[in-house]
PDB file of C-alpha atoms in Angstrom:
ATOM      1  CA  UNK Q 164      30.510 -54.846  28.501  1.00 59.00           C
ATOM      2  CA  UNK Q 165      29.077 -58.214  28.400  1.00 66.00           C
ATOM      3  CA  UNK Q 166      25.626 -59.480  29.256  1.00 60.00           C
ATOM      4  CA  UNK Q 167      25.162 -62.971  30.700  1.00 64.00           C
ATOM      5  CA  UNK Q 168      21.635 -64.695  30.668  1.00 61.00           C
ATOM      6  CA  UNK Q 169      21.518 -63.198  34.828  1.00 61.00           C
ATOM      7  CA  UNK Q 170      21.358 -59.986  32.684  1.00 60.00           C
ATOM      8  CA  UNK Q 171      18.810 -60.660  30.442  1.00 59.00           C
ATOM      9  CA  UNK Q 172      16.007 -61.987  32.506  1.00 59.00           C
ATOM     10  CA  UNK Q 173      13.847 -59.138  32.342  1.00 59.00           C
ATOM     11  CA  UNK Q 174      14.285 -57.517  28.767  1.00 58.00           C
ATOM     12  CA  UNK Q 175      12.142 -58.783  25.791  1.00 58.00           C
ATOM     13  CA  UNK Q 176      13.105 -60.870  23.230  1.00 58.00           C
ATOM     14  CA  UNK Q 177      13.979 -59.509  20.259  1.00 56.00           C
ATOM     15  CA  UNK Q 178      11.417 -61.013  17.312  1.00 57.00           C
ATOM     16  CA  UNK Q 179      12.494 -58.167  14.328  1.00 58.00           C
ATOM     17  CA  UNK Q 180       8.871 -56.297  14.252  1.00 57.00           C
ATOM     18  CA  UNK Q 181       8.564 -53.180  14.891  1.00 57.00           C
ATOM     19  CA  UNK Q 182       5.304 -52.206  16.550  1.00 56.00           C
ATOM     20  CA  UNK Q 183       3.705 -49.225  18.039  1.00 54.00           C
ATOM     21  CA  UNK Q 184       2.558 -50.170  21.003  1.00 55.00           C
ATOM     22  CA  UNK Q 185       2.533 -48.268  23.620  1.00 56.00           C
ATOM     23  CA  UNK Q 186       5.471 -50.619  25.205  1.00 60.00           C
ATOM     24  CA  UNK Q 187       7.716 -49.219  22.503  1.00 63.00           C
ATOM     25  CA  UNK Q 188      11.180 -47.684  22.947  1.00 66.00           C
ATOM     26  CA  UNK Q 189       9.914 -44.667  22.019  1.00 71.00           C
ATOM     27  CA  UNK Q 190       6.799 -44.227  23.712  1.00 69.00           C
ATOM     28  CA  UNK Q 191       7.882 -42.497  26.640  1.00 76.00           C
ATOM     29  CA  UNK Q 192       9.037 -39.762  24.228  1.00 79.00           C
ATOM     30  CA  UNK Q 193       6.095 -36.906  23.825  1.00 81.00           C
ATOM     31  CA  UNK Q 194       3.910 -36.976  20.409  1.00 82.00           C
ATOM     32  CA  UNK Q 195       3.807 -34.184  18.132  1.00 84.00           C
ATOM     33  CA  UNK Q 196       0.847 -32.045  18.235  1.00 86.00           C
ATOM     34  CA  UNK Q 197      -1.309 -31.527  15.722  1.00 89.00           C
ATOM     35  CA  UNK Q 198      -3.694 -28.661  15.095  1.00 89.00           C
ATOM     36  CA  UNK Q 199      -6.755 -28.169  13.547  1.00 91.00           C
ATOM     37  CA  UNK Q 200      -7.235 -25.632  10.161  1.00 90.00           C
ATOM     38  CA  UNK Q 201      -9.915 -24.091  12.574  1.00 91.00           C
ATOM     39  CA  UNK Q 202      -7.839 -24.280  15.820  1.00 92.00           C
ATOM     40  CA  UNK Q 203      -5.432 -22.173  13.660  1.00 92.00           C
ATOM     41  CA  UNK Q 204      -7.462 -19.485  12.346  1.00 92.00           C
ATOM     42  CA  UNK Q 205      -9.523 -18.896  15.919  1.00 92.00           C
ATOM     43  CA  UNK Q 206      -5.416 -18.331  17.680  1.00 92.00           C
ATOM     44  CA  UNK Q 207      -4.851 -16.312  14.884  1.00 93.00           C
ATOM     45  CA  UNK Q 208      -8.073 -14.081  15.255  1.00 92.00           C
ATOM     46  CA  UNK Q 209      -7.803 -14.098  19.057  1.00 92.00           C
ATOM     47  CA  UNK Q 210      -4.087 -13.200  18.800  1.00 93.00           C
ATOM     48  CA  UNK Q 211      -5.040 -10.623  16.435  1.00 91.00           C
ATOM     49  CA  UNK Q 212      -7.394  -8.750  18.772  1.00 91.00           C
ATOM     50  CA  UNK Q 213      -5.190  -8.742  21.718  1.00 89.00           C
ATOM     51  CA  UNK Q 214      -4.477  -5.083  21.903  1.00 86.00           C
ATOM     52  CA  UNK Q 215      -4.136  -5.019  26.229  1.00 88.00           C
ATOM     53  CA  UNK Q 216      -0.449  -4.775  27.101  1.00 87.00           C
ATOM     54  CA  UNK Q 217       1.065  -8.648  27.803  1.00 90.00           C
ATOM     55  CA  UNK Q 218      -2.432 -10.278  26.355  1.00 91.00           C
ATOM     56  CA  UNK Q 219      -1.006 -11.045  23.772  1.00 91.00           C
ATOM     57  CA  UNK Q 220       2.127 -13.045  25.403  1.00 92.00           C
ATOM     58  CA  UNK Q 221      -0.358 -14.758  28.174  1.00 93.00           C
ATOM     59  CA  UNK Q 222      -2.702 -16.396  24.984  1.00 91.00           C
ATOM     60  CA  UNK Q 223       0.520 -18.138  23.816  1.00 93.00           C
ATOM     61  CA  UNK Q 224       1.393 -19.021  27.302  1.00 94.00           C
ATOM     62  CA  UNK Q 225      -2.362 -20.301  27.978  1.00 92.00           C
ATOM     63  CA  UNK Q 226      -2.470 -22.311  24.370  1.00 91.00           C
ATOM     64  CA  UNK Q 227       1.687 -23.434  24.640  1.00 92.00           C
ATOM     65  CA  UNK Q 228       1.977 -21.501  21.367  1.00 92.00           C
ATOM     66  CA  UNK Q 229       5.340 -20.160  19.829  1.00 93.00           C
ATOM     67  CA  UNK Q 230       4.912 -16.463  18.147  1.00 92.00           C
ATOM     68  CA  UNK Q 231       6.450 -18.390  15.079  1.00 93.00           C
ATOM     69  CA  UNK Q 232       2.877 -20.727  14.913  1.00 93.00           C
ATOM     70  CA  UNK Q 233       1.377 -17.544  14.512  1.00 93.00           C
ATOM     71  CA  UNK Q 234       3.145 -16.288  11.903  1.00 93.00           C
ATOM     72  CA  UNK Q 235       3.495 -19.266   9.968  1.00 92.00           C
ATOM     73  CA  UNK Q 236      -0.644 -19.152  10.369  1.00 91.00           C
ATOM     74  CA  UNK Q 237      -1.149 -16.065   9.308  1.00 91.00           C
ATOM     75  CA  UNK Q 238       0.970 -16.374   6.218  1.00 91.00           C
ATOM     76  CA  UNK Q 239      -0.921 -19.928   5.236  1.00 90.00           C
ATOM     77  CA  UNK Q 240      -3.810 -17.730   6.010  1.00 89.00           C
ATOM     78  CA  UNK Q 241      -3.540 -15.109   3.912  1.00 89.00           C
ATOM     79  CA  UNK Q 242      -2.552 -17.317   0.934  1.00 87.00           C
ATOM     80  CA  UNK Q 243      -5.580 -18.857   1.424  1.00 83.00           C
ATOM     81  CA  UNK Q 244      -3.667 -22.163   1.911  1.00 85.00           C
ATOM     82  CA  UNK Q 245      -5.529 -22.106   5.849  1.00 80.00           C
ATOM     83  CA  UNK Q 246      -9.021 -22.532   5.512  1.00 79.00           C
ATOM     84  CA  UNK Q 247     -11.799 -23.817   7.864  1.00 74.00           C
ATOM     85  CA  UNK Q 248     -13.792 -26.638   6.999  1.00 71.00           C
ATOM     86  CA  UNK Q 249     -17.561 -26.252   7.127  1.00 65.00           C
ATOM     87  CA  UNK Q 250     -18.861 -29.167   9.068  1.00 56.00           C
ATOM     88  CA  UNK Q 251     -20.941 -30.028   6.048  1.00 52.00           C
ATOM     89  CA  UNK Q 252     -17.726 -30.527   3.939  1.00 50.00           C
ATOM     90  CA  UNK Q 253     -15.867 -32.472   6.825  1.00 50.00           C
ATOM     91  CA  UNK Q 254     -15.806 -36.268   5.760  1.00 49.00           C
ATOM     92  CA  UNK Q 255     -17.791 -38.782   7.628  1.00 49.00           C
ATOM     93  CA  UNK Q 256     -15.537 -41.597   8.855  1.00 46.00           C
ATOM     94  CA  UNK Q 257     -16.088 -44.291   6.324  1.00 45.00           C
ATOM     95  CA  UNK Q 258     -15.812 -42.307   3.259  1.00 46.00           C
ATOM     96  CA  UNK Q 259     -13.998 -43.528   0.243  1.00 47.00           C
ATOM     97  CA  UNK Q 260     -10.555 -41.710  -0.340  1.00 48.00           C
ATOM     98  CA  UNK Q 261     -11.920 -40.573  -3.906  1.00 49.00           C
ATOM     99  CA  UNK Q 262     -14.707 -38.395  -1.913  1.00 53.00           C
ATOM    100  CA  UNK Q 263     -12.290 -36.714   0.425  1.00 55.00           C
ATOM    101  CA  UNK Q 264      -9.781 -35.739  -2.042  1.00 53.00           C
ATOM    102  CA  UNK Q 265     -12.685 -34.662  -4.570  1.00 53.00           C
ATOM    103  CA  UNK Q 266     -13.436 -32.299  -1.623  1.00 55.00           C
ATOM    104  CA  UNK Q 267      -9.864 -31.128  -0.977  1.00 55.00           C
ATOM    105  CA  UNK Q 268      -9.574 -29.776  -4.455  1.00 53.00           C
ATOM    106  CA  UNK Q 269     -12.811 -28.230  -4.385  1.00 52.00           C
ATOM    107  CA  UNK Q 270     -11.211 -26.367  -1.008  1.00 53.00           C
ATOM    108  CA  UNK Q 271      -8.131 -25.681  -2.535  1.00 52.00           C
ATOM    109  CA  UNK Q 272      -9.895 -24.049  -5.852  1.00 52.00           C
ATOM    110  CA  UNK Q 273     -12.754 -22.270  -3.599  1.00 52.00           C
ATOM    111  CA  UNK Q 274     -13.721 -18.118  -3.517  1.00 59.00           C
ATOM    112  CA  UNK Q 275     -11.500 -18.154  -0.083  1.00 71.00           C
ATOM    113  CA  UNK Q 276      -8.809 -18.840  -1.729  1.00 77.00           C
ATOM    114  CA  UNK Q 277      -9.570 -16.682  -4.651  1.00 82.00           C
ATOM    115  CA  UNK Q 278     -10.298 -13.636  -2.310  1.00 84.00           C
ATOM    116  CA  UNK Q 279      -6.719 -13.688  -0.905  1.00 85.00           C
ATOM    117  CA  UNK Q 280      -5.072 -14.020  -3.981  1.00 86.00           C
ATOM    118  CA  UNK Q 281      -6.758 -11.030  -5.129  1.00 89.00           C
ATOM    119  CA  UNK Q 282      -6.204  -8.772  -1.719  1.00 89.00           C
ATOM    120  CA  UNK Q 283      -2.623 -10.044  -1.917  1.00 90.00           C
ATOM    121  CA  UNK Q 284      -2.314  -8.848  -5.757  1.00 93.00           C
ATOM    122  CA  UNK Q 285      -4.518  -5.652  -4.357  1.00 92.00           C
ATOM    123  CA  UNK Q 286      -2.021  -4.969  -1.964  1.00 92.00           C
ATOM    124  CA  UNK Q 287       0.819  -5.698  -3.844  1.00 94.00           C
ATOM    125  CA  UNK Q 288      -0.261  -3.308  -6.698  1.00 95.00           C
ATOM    126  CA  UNK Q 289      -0.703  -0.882  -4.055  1.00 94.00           C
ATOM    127  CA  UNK Q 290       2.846  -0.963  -2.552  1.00 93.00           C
ATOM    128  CA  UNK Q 291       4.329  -1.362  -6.526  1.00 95.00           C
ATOM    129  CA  UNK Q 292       2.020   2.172  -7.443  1.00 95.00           C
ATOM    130  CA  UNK Q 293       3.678   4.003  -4.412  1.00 94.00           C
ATOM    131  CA  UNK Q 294       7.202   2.754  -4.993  1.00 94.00           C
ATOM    132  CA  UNK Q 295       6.435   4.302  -8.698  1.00 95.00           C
ATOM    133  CA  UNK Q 296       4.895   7.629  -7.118  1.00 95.00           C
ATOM    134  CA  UNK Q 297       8.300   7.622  -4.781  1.00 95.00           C
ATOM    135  CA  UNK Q 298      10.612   7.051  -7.618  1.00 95.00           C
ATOM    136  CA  UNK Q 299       8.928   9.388 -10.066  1.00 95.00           C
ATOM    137  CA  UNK Q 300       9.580  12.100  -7.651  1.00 95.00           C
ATOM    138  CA  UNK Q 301      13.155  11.383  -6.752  1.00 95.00           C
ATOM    139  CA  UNK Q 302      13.684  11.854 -10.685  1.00 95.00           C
ATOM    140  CA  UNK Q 303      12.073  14.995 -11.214  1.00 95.00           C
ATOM    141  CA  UNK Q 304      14.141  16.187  -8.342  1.00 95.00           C
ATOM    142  CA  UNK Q 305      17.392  15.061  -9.599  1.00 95.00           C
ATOM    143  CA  UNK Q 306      16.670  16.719 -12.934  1.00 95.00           C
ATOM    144  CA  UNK Q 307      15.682  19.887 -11.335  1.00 95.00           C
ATOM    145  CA  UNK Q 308      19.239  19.729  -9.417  1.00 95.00           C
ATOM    146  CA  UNK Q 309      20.919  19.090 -12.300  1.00 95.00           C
ATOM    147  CA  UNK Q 310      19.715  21.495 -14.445  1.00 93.00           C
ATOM    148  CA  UNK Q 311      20.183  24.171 -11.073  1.00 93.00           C
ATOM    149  CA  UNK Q 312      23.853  22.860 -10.848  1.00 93.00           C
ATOM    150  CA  UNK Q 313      24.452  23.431 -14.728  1.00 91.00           C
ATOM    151  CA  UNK Q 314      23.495  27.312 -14.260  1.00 90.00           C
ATOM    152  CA  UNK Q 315      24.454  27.579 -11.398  1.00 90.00           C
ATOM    153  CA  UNK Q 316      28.900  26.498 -13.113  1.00 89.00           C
ATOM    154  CA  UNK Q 317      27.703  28.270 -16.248  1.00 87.00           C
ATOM    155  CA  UNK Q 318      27.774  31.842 -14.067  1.00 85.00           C
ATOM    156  CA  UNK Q 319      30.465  30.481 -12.379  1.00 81.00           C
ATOM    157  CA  UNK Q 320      32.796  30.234 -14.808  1.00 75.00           C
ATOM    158  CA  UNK Q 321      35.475  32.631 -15.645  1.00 70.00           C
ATOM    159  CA  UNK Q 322      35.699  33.911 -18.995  1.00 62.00           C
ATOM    160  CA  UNK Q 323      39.396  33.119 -19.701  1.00 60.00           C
ATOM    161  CA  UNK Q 324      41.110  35.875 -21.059  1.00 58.00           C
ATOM    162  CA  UNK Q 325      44.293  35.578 -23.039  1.00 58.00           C
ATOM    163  CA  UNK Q 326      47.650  37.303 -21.579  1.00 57.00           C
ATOM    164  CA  UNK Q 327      50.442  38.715 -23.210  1.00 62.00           C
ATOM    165  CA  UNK Q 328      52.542  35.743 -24.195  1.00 59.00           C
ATOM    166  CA  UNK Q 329      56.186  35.526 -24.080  1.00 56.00           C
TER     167      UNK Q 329
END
């Protein structure tokens, strides 16, 4: 294919920067969204209280939510990874970047945090304890059977008695 300067007329002239204008090749393209730590945790609560047949499915409809978002939400969640920001923590526009990452670790080291790691170690020593409990039992069963089985080819067995040999 070959362009002649007829062709060209209309298109912009190439001057190597790259912008972001809204004029861009790209910008007809759609933008990825973006939620909020809050936004997350209210779809997560709402979801959670759905309990009416197809409520559940018409929330993601209504929001343009995946069931995946809320999974992945309720995991980050539960790891206390996903936590709301009090408005009195949120940053004023202005702030130095020292200030807002002074508050992120204070989030990240907070009693939220702490609280699920302990109800996830709760629940985890819960499961562990009945797996124990299970496997405890399955043992004391398979040494009662075995010690059943072993009297049970002890009476079994035929006293050999020795024939006339020729």
């Amino acid at each position: 294919m070959t362009l002649t300067i007829a062709d060209t007329r209309g298109l912009r002239a190439d001057d190597g920067v790259v912008s972001s204008s809204a004029a861009g090749p790209r910008s007809d393209q759609p933008r990825r969204r973006v939620f909020t730590a809050e936004y997350k945790l209210r779809m997560v609560a709402e979801y959670d209280r759905a309990s009416a047949p197809g409520e559940r499915g018409g929330l993601l409809r209504r929001e343009g939510l995946y069931h995946s978002h809320i999974i992945e939400w309720r995991k980050a969640r539960d790891a206390g990874t996903l936590v709301a920001r009090p408005t009195a923590e949120r940053p004023e526009v202005g702030q130095d970047r020292e200030n807002e990452q002074t508050t992120a670790r204070r989030r990240r080291r907070g009693p939220t945090g702490e609280q699920a790691e302990v109800e996830r170690l709760r629940r985890q020593n819960e499961k562990l304890a009945k797996d124990l409990a299970r496997t405890q039992a399955a043992l004391d069963i398979m040494g009662k059977a075995h010690a059943l089985l072993e009297l049970l080819s002890e009476s079994a067995e035929p006293t050999r008695e020795q024939g006339p040999s020729t």
